[in-house]
XYZ file of C-alpha atoms in Angstrom:
592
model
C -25.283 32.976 13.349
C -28.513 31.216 15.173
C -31.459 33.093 15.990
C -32.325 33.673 19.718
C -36.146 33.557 19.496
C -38.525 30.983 17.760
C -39.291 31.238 14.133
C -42.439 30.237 12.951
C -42.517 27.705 10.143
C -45.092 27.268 7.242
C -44.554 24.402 4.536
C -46.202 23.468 1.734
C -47.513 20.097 1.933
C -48.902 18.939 -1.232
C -47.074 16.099 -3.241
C -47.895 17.542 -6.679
C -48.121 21.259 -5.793
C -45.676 22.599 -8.044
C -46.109 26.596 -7.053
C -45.187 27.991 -3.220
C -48.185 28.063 -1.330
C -47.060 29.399 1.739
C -50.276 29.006 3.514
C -51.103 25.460 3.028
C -49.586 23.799 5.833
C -49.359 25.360 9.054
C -48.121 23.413 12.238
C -44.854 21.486 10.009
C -41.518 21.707 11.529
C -42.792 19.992 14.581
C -39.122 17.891 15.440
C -37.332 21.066 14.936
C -35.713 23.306 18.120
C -36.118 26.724 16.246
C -33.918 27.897 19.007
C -31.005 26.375 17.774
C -31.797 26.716 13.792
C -29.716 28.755 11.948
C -31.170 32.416 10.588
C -32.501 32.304 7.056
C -30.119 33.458 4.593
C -31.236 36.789 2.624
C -34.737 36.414 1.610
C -35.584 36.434 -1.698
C -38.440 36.874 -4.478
C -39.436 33.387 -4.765
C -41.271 32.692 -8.148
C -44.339 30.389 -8.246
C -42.906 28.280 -10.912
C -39.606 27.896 -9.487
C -39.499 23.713 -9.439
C -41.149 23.534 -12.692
C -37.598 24.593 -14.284
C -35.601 22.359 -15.695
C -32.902 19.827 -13.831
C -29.636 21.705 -14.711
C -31.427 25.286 -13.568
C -32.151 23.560 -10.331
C -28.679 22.280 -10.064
C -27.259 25.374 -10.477
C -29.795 27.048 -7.917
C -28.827 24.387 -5.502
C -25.267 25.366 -5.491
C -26.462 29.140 -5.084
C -27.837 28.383 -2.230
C -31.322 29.251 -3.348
C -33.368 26.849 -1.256
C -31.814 28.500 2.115
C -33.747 31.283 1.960
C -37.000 29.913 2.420
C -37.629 26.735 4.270
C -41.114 26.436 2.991
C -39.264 26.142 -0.422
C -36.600 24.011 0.768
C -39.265 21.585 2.406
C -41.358 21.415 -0.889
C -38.370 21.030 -3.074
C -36.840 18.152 -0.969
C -40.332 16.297 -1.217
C -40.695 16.294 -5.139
C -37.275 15.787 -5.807
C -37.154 12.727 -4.119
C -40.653 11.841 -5.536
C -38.693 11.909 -8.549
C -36.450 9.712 -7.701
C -36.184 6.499 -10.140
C -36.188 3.102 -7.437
C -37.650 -0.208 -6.865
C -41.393 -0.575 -7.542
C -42.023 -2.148 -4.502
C -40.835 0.620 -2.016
C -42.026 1.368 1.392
C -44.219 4.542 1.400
C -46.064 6.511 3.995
C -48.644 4.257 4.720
C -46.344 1.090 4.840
C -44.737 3.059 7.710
C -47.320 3.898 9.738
C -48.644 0.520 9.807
C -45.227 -1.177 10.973
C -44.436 1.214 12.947
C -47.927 1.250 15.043
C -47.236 -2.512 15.145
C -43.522 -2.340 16.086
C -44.329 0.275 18.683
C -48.301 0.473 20.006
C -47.599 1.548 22.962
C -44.161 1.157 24.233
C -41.704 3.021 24.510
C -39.225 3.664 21.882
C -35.997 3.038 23.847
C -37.442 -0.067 24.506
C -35.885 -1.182 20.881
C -32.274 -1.528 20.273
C -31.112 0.373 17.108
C -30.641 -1.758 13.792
C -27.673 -3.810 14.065
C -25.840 -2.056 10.847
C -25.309 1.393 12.822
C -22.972 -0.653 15.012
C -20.219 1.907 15.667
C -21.859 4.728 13.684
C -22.348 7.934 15.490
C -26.253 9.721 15.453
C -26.375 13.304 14.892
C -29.185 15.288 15.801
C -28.671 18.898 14.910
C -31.375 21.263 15.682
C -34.072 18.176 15.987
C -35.630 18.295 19.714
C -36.425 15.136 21.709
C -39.520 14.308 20.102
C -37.681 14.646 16.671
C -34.616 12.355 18.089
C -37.425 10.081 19.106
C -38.834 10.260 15.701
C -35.306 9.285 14.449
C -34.867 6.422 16.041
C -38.228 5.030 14.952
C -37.836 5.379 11.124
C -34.388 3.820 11.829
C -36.169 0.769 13.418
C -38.730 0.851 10.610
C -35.814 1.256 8.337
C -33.843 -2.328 9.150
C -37.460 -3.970 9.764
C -38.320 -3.420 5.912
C -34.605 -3.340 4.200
C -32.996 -6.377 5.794
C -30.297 -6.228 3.250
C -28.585 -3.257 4.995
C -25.565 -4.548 6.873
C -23.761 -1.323 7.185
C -24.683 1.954 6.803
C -22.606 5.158 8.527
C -24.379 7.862 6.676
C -28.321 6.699 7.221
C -28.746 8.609 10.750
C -27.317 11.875 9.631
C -29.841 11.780 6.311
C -32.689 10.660 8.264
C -32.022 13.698 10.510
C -31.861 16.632 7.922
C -34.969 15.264 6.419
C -36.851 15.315 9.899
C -36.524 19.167 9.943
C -38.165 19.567 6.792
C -40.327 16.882 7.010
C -44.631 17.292 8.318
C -44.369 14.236 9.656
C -42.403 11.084 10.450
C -44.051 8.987 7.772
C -43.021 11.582 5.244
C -39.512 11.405 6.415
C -39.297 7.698 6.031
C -41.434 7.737 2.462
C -38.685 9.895 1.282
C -35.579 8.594 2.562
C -37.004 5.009 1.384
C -36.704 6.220 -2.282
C -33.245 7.348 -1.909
C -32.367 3.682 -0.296
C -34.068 2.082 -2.874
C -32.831 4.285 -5.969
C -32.338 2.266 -9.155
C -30.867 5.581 -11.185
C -27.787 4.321 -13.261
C -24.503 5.193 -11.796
C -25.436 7.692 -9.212
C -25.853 5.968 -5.256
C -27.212 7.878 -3.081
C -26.458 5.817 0.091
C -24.366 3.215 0.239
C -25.935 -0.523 2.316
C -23.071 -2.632 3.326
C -19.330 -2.690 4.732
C -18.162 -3.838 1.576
C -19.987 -0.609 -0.666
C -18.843 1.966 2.753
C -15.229 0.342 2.329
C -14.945 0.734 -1.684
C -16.829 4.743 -1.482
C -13.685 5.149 1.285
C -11.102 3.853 -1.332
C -12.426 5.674 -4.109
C -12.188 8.696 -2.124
C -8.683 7.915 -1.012
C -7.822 7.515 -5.054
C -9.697 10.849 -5.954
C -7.782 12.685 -3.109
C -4.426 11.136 -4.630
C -5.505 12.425 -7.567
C -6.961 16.088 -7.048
C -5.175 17.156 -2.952
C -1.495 15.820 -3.359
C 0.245 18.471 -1.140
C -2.571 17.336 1.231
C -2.286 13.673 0.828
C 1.580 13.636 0.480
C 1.261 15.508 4.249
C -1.313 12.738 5.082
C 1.321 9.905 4.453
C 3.581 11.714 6.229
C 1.947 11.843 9.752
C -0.217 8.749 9.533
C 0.742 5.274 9.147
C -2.659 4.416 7.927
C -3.813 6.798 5.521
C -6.930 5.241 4.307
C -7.789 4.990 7.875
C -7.805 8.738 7.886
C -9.766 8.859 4.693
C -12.354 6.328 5.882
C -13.538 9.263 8.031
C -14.073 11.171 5.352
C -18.138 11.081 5.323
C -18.000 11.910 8.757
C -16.680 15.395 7.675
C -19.502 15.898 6.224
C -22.473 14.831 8.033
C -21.444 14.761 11.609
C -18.246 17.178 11.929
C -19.875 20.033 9.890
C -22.355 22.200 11.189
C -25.867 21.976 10.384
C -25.569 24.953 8.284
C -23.209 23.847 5.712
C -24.844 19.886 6.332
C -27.988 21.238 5.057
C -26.643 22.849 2.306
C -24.715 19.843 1.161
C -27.657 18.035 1.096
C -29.460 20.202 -1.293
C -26.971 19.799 -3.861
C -26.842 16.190 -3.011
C -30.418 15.439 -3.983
C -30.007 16.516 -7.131
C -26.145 14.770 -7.879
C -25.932 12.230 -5.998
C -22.703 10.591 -4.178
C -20.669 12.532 -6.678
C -20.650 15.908 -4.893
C -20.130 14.449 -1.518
C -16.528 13.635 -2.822
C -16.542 16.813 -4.410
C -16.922 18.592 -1.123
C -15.035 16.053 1.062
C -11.889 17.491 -1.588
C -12.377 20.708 -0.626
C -11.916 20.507 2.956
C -9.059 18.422 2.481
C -7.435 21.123 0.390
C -8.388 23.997 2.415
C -7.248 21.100 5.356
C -4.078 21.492 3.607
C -3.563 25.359 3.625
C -4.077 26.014 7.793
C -1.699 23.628 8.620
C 2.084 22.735 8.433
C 4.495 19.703 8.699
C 5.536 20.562 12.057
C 2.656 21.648 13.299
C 1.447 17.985 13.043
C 4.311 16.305 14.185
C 3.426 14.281 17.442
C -0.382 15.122 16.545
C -3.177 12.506 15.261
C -4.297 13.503 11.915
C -7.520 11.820 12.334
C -8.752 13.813 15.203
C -7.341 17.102 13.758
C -9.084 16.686 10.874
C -12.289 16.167 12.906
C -11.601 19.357 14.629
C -10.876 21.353 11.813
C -13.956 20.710 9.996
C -15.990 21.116 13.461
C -14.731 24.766 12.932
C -14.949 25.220 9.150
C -16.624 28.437 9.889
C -12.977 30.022 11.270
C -11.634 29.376 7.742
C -14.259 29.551 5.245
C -18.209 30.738 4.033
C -20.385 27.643 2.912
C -20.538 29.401 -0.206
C -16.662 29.611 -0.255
C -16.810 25.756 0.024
C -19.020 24.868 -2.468
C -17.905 27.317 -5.077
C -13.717 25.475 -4.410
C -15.699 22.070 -4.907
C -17.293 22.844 -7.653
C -13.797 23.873 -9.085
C -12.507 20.631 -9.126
C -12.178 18.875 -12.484
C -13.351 15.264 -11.376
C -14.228 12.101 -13.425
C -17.711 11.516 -14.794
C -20.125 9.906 -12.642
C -19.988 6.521 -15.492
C -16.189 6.962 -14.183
C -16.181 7.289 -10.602
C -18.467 4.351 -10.609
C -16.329 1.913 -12.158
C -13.815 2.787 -9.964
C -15.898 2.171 -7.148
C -16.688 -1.242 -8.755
C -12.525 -2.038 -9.148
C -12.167 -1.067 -5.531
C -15.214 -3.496 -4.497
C -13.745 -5.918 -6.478
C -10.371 -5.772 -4.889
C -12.163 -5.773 -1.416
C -13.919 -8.821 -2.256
C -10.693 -10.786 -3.406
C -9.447 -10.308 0.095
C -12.682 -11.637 1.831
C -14.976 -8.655 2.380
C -18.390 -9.747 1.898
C -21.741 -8.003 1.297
C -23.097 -9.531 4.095
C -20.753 -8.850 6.485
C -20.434 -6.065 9.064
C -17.758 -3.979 10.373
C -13.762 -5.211 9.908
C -10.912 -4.104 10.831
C -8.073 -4.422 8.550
C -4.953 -2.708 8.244
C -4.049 -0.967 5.086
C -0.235 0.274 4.838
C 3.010 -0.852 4.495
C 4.529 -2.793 7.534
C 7.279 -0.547 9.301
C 8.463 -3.451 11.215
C 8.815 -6.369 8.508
C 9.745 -3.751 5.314
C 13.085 -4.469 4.022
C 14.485 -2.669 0.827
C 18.181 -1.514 -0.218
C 16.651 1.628 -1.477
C 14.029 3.218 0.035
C 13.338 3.493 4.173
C 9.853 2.155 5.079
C 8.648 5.653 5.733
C 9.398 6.508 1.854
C 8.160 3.619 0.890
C 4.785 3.859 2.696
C 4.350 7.227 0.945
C 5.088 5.711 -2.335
C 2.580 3.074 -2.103
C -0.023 5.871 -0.334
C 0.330 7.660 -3.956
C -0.679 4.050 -5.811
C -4.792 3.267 -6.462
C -6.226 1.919 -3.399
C -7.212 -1.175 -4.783
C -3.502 -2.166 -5.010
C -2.242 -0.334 -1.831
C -4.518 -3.437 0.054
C -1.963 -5.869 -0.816
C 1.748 -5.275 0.955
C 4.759 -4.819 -1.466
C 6.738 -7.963 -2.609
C 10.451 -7.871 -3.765
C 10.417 -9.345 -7.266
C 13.619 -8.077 -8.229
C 17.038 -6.487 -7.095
C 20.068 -6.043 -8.834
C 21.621 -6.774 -5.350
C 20.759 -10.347 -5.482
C 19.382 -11.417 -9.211
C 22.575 -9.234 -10.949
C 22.224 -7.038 -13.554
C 20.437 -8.861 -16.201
C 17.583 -7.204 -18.308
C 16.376 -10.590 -19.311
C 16.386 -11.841 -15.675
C 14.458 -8.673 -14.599
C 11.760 -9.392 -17.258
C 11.443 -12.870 -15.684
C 11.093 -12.157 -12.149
C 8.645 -8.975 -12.950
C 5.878 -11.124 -15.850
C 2.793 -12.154 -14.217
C 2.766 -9.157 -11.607
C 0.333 -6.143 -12.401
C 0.959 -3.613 -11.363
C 4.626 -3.027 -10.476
C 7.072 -0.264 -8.993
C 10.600 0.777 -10.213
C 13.298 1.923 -7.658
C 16.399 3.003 -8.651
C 19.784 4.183 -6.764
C 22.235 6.045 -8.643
C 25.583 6.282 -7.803
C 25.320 9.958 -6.811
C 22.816 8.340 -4.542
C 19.722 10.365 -5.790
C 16.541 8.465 -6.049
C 13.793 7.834 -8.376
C 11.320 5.753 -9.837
C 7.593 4.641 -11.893
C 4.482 2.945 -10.870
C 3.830 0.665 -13.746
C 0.518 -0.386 -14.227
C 0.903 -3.262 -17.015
C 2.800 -6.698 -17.046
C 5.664 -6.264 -18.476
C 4.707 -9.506 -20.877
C 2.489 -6.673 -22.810
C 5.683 -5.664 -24.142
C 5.344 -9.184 -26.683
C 1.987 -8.384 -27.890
C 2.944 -6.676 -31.157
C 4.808 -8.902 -32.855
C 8.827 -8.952 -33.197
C 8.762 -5.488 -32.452
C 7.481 -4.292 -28.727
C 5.406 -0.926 -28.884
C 4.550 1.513 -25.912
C 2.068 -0.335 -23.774
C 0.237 0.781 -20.154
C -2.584 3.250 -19.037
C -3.004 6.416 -17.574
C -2.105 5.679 -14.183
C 1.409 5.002 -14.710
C 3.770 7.617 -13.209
C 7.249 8.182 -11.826
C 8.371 10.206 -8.804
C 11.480 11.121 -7.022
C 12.575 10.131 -3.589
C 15.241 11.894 -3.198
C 16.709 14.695 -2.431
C 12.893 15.679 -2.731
C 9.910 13.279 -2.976
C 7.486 14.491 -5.616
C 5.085 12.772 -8.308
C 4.502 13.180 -12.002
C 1.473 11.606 -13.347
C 0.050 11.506 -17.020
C -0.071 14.787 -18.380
C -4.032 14.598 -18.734
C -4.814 13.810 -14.874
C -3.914 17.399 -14.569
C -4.804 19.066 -17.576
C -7.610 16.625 -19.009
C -8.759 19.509 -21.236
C -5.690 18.420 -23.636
C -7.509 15.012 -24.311
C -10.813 17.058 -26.377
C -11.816 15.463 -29.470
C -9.911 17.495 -32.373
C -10.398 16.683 -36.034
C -7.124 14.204 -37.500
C -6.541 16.095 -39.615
C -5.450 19.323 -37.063
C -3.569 16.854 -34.748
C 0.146 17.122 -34.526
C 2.324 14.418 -35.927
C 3.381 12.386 -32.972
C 7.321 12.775 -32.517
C 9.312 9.827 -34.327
C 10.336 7.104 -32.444
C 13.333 7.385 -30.213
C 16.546 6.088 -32.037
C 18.225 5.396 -29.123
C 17.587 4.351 -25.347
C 20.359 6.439 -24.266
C 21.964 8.937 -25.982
C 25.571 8.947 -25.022
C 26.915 9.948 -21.939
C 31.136 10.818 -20.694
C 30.697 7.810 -18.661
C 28.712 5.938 -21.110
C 30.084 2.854 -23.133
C 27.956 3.138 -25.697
C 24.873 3.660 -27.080
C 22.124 0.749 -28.313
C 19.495 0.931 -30.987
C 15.739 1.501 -30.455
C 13.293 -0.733 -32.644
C 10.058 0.253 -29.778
C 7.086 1.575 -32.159
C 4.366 4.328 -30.967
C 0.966 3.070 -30.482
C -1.943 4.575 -32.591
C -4.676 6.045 -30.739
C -8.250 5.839 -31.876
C -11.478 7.357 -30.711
C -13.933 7.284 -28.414
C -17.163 8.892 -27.004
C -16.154 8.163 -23.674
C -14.702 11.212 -21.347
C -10.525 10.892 -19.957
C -10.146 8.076 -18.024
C -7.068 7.069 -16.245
C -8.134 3.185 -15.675
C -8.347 2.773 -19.206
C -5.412 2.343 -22.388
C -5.045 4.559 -24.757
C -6.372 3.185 -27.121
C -9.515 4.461 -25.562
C -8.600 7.892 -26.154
C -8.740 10.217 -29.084
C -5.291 12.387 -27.817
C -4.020 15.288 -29.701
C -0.570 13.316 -29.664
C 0.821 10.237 -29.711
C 3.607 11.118 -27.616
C 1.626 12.071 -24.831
C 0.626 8.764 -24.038
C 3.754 6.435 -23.944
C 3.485 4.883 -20.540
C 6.303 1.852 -20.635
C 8.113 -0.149 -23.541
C 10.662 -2.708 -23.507
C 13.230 -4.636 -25.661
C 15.645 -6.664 -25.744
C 17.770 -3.064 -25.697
C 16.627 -1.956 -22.325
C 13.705 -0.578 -21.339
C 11.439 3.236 -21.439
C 9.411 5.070 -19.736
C 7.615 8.118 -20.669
C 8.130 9.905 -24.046
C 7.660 12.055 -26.570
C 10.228 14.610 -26.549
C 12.524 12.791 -24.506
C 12.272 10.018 -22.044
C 11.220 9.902 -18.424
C 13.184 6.888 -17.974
C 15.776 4.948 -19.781
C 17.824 2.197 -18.958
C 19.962 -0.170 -21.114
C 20.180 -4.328 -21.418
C 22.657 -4.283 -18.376
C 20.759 -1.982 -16.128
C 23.894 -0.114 -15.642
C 23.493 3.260 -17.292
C 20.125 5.491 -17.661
C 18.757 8.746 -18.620
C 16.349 10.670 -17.580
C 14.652 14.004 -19.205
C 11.838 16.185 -19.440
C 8.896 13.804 -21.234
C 5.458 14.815 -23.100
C 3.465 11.404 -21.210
C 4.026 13.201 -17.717
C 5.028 16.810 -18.114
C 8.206 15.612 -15.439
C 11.183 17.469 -15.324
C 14.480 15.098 -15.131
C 13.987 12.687 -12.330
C 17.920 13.098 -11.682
C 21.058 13.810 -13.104
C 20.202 13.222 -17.051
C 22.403 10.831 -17.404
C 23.472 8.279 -14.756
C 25.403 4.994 -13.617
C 22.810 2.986 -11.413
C 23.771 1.821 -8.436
C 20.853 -0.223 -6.915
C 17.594 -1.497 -8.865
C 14.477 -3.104 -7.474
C 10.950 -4.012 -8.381
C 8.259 -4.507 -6.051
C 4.931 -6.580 -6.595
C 1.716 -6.804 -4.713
C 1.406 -9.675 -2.577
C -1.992 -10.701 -3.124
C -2.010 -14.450 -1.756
């Protein structure tokens, strides 16, 4: 995989020199160990207008690993992509550098300086950079807090200083361009994220796309580790410390041109292919954390770089718009429980508490993998017990009572034949008054209900996994939604009776906005009504799911349900269809 003798290097230099001129800059590479570098990858005929093509070409010659078979190319492109880069006007360039840096420095000794106080903790790869580039590291990281005070935290900085260095002429160019990418201004893409509070909020959001896109792995996550998003707080050390400079370099081609996006792209991919070389048992006594480490250390025992970017590019994620308002809801939750921008490193514990966790129901290891499939942004907060037919009775009006003013909420129920089941509710369940005399469907698109037991298992909205249902289509080709359910529960051998049904369906309208599962309906231009009916209630009982049938149904005494196969989550019946509850509770978010 490396070469064994010294390569020579020649880069082009020139700011604005759009064609390869592979002669123009001898002597660049200078921080690199060419010892330890990687061989090229099959060379190939490099066009002289190759960066004048437009962004999406580039893009998709990124992913193709194009720039990895010439480093004068790669070295060139890197430059004028960055110079590209939309950011502050007044940005540190070359010559800012040199002068602080000459007056930081003169003549001492560079490990005469401690390094900036927001690496605290972080580690400091190096790759295939020799001493003098290390030294060269640690400098423009100096330089780095001198002129950007604001940084307070920032994990990733080292490991992107470094993979510049060994494509960089000389240390002011490396700190010109990595300047721009701190001081970017482009509209929903970060490159590099400055404080605890903005590394805490990319670590949830990661934890809520990985909830969203690796279940099996996630669900096997929850299982071993009482802290998952302590595991998934790693997760940018996957990819520029654990992996090896080959696929780190590679990454950071595409990441030039797309931003923090296809970091969490790739981060996904490991944790799938994470996923597929191990088993239950094989972790059992083992820390997850450090496995994971180790497993991405030797990426190159279960998969090509090319293997790994062509599975992340596979995944169907959210728009960048999206992911970035979720990163803003996650900040936002952070903030309501005291994490400031200003602040550095805190530790804080994110899970349920084994020792204190108390339900009728559910064990505390359930229950932590229940609230580990909930957004992050609620999984800060411990559950609350807001209701329980144990000790408030069986009263549907008493359950509405105890549950208003809590958003989000989760359903347990017990049945008699002591199977288990339930919903994550996203909406207060005072929504349901909103339309008048007559409640209608109400909720968003991360609603969902799961089973416990015999087998634990998730359905969420039908367009999380298939969001190609939720295209624009003409109204006049959509299908008329199904009519609303006569009944709550049809009736059953052991059923008294059945109740009437007054809850209305919802009318969709449009939008130019992609899927979004923070969002109503209402948002949405959906081929069918009936696929989104997240939660209703009356004074008749309550539903959950529909079109079709019902994911959920119980009556005004919260004594008999149903459950069937649903349109909103594509579930099959959560237990026997119909059934005699024996337990009920609803848990809150204890946010004071």
């Amino acid at each position: 995989m490396f070469g064994s003798s010294p390569v020579t290097v020649v880069i082009t230099s020139e700011a604005d020199a759009w064609d390869i001129d592979a002669s123009s800059c001898l002597g660049c590479g200078r921080f690199v160990d060419w010892d330890r570098m990687p061989d090229l990858e099959q060379q190939a005929n490099i066009p002289s207008d190759i960066l004048t093509k437009p962004r999406k070409e580039l893009k998709k010659l990124a992913r193709e690993g194009y720039w990895a078979t010439s480093r004068a190319l790669r070295a060139q492109v890197y430059h004028q992509l960055i110079q590209q880069v939309a950011c502050r006007l007044v940005t540190p360039d070359a010559l800012v550098y040199t002068d602080v840096a000459s007056r930081l420095f003169g003549e001492q000794s560079v490990s005469s300086h401690p390094l900036p106080d927001f690496l605290e903790g972080c580690s400091m790869p190096t790759y295939c950079l020799t001493l003098e580039g290390v030294t060269a590291l640690k400098k423009i990281l100096i330089c780095i807090s001198n002129l950007f005070p604001d940084i307070t935290y920032c994990p990733i900085l080292p490991s992107l200083v470094a993979l510049l260095l060994h494509y960089s002429k000389e240390e002011a160019q490396c700190f010109e361009n990595i300047s721009r990418l701190i001081a970017s201004t482009a509209t929903h893409t970060s490159y590099i994220d400055q404080s605890f509070l903005a590394h805490q909020a990319s670590c949830m959001t990661f934890g809520d796309l990985a909830n969203k896109h690796c279940p099996a792995a996630h669900k096997l996550i929850a299982s071993a580790s009482e802290n998952v998003f302590e595991v998934y707080s790693e997760w940018l050390s996957w990819l520029f410390h654990d992996l090896p400079f080959n696929y780190a370099i590679r990454i950071f081609d595409v990441y030039l041109l797309e931003g923090q996006k296809v970091l969490y792209r790739i981060a996904l991919a490991l944790l799938k292919q994470y996923r597929l070389s191990v088993t239950s048992t094989e972790l059992e006594g083992i820390d997850i954390k450090t496995d994971l480490h180790a497993f991405v250390q030797n990426i190159g025992e279960h998969m090509t770089v090319d293997k790994l970017l062509e599975r992340a590019f596979g995944i169907r994620l959210f728009s960048r718009k999206e992911i970035w308002l979720l990163q803003m809801a996650n900040r936002k939750a952070l903030m309501e429980r005291g994490i400031t921008m200003v602040q550095s490193r805190q530790a804080f514990h994110l899970a349920v508490d084994m020792q204190n966790f108390n339900s009728s129901i559910v064990t505390a290891q359930e229950m932590r993998i229940i609230w580990s499939w909930i957004p992050e942004r609620f999984s800060l907060y411990p559950p609350l017990l807001l209701f329980s037919t144990l000790e408030d009775g069986c009263s549907l009006q008493r359950f509405y009572s105890r549950c208003e003013g809590y958003e989000p909420t989760v359903l347990l129920i017990k049945t008699t034949e002591e199977e288990v089941c339930g919903a994550f509710l996203s909406s207060d369940w005072s929504e349901r008054r909103k339309s008048g005399a007559t409640s209608g469907f109400f909720g968003t698109g991360e609603c969902f209900v799961f089973t416990v037991r015999p087998e634990m298992e998730r359905y969420e909205w039908v367009f999380i996994k298939k969001p190609e249902l939720a295209k624009a289509v003409p109204r006049s080709r959509q299908r008329s939604p199904s009519p609303s359910p006569t009944s709550l529960l049809s009736s059953s051998p052991d059923s008294p009776g059945t109740s009437s049904n007054h809850l209305t369906v919802p009318s969709p309208q449009r939008t130019r906005g992609r899927l979004s599962p923070f969002l109503a309906i209402r948002h949405f231009l959906l081929p069918s009504k009936t696929a989104s009916m997240f939660m209703a209630g009356s004074r008749e009982g309550i539903v959950i799911g529909g079109g079709g049938g019902q994911a959920l149904a119980l009556d005004a005494e919260l004594l008999w349900g149903r459950t069937e196969h649903c349109e909103t989550f594509d579930n099959p019946p959560l237990c026997q269809e119909n059934f005699k509850v024996q337990l009920l509770e609803v848990w809150g978010f204890q946010n004071t």
